[in-house]
mmCIF file of C-alpha atoms in Angstrom:
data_model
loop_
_atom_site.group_PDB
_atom_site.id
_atom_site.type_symbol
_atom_site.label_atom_id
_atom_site.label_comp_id
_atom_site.label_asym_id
_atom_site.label_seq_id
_atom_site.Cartn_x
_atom_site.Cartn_y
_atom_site.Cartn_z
ATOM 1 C CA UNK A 232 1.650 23.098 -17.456
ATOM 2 C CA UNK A 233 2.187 21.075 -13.374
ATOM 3 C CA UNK A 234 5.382 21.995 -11.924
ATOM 4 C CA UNK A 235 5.168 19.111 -8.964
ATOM 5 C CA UNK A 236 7.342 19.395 -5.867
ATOM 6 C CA UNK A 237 7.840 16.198 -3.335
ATOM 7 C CA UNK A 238 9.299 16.804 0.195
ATOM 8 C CA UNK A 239 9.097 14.534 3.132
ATOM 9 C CA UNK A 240 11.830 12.138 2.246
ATOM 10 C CA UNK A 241 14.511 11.344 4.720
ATOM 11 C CA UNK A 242 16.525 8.510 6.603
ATOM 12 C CA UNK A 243 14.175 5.887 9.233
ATOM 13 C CA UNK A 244 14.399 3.113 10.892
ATOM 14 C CA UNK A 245 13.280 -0.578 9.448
ATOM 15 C CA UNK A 246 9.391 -0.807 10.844
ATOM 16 C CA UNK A 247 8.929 2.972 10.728
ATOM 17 C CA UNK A 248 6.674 5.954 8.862
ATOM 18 C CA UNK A 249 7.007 8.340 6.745
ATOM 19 C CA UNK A 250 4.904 10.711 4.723
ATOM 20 C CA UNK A 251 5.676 12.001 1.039
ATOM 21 C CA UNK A 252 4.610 15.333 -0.025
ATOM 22 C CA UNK A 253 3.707 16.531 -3.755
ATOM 23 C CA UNK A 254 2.681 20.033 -4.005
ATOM 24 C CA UNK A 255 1.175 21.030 -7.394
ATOM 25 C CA UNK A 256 1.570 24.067 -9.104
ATOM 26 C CA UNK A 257 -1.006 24.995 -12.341
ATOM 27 C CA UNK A 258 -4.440 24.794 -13.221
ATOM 28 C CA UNK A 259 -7.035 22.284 -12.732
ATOM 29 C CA UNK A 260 -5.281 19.651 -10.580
ATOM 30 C CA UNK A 261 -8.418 18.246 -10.104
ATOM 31 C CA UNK A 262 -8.331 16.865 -13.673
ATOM 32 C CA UNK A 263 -5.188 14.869 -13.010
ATOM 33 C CA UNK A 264 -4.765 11.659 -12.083
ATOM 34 C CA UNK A 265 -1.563 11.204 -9.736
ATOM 35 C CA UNK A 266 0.993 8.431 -9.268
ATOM 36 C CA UNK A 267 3.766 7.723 -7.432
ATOM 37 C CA UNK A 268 6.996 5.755 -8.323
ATOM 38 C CA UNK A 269 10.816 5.046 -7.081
ATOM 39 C CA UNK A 270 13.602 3.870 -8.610
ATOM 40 C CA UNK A 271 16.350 2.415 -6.492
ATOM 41 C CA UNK A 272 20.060 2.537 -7.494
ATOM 42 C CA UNK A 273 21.119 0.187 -10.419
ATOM 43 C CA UNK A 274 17.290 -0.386 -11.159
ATOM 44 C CA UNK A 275 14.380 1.261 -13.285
ATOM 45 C CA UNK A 276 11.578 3.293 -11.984
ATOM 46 C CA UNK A 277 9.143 1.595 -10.774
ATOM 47 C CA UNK A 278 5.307 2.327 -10.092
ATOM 48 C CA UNK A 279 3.969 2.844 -6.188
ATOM 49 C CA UNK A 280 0.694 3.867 -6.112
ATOM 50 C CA UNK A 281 -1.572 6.153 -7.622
ATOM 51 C CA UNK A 282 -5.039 7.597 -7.478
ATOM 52 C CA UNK A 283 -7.597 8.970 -10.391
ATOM 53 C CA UNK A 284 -8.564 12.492 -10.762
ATOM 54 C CA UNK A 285 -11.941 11.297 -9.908
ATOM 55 C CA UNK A 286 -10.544 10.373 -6.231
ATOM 56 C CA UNK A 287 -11.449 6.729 -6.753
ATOM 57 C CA UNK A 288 -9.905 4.031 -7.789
ATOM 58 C CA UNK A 289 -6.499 3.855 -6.097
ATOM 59 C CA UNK A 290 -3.969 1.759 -6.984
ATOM 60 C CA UNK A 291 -0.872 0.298 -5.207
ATOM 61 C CA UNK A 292 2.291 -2.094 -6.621
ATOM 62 C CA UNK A 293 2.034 -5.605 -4.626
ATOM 63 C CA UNK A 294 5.262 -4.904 -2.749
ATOM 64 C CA UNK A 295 3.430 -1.605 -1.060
ATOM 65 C CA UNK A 296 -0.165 -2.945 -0.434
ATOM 66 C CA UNK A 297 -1.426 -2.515 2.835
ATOM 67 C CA UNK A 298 1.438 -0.564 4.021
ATOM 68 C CA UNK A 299 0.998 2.724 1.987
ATOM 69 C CA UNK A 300 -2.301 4.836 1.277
ATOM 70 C CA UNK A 301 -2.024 7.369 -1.280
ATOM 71 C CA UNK A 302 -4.121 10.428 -1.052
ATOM 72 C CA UNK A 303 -5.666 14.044 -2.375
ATOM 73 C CA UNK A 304 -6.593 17.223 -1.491
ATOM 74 C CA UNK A 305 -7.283 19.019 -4.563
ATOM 75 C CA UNK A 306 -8.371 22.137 -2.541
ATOM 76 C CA UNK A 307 -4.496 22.291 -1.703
ATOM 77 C CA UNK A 308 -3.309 21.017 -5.229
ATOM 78 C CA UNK A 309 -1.451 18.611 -2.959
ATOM 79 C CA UNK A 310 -0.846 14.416 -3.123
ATOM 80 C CA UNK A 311 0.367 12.002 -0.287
ATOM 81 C CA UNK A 312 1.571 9.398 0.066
ATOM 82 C CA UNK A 313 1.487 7.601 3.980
ATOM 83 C CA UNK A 314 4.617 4.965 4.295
ATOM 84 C CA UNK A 315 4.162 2.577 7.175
ATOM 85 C CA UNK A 316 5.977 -0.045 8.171
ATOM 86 C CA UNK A 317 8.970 0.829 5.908
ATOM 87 C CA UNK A 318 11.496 -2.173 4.988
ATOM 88 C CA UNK A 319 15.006 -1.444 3.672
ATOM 89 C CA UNK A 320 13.458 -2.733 0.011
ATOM 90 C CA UNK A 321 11.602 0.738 0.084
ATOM 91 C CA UNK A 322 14.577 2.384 -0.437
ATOM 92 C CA UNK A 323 14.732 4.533 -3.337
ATOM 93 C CA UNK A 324 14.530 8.425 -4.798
ATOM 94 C CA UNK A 325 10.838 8.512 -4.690
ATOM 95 C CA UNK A 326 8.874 10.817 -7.563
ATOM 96 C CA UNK A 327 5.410 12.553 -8.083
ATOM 97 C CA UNK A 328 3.782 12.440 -11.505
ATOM 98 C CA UNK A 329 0.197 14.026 -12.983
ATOM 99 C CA UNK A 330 -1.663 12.939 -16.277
ATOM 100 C CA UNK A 331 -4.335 14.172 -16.929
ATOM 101 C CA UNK A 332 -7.592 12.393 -17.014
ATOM 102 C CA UNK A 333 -5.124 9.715 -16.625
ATOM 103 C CA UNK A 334 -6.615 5.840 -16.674
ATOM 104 C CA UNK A 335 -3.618 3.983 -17.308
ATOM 105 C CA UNK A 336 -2.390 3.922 -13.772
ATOM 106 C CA UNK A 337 0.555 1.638 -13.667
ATOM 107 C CA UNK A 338 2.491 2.793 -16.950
ATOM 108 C CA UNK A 339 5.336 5.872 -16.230
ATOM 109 C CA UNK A 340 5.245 6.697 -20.134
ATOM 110 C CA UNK A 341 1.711 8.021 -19.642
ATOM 111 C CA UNK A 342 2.583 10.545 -17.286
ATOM 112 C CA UNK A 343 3.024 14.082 -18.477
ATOM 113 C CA UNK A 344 4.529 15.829 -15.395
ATOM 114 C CA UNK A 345 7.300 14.545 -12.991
ATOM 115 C CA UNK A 346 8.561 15.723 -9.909
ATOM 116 C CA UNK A 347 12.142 16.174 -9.386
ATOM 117 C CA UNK A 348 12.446 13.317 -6.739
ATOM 118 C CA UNK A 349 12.770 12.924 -2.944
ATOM 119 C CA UNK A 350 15.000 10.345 -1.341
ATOM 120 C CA UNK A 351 13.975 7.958 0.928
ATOM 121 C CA UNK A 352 16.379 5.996 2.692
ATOM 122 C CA UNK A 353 15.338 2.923 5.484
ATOM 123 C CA UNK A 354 17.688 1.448 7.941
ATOM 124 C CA UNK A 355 17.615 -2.240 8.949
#
């Protein structure tokens, strides 16, 4: 069993940064492929990014490309995820998820463990 944890949500400005947080509790992160979605009022979760247990590939949704960078540390059972120039379209309750040996990136139903949610919230 994952119990995840995201922190590092809050309220900024159109054009700036922030950095989500998912801290993983359980055995052998390592073996789980992470991914990252939102889901903004009135609309259904969508998919963000995510990275392979392996480290490599990584994969972002069109809408984030070249302005986030998901990342690992398995040595601190943690996941990131760096938001840069934020727009107010970003703005949604963002969520962690782990499968394991996960492949299937881009699908939410393949996910076995989900974070409880962080809100992010940009300005314009």
């Amino acid at each position: 069993q994952v119990q995840l944890v995201e922190s590092g949500g809050g309220l900024v400005q159109a054009g700036g940064s922030l950095i989500l947080s998912c801290a993983a509790s359980g055995r052998s992160f390592s073996t789980y492929s992470m991914g990252w979605f939102r889901q903004a009022p009135g609309k259904e979760r969508e998919f963000v990014a995510a990275i392979s247990w392996r480290g490599i590939p990584t994969l972002y949704a069109d809408s984030v490309k070249g302005r986030f960078t998901i990342s690992r540390d398995n040595g601190k059972n943690m996941v990131y995820v760096q938001m840069n120039s934020l727009k107010p379209e970003d703005t949604a309750v963002y969520y962690c998820a782990a499968d394991q040996y996960g492949s299937t990136f881009r699908e939410s139903y393949t996910y076995e463990y989900w974070g409880q949610g962080t809100q992010v919230t940009v300005s314009s």
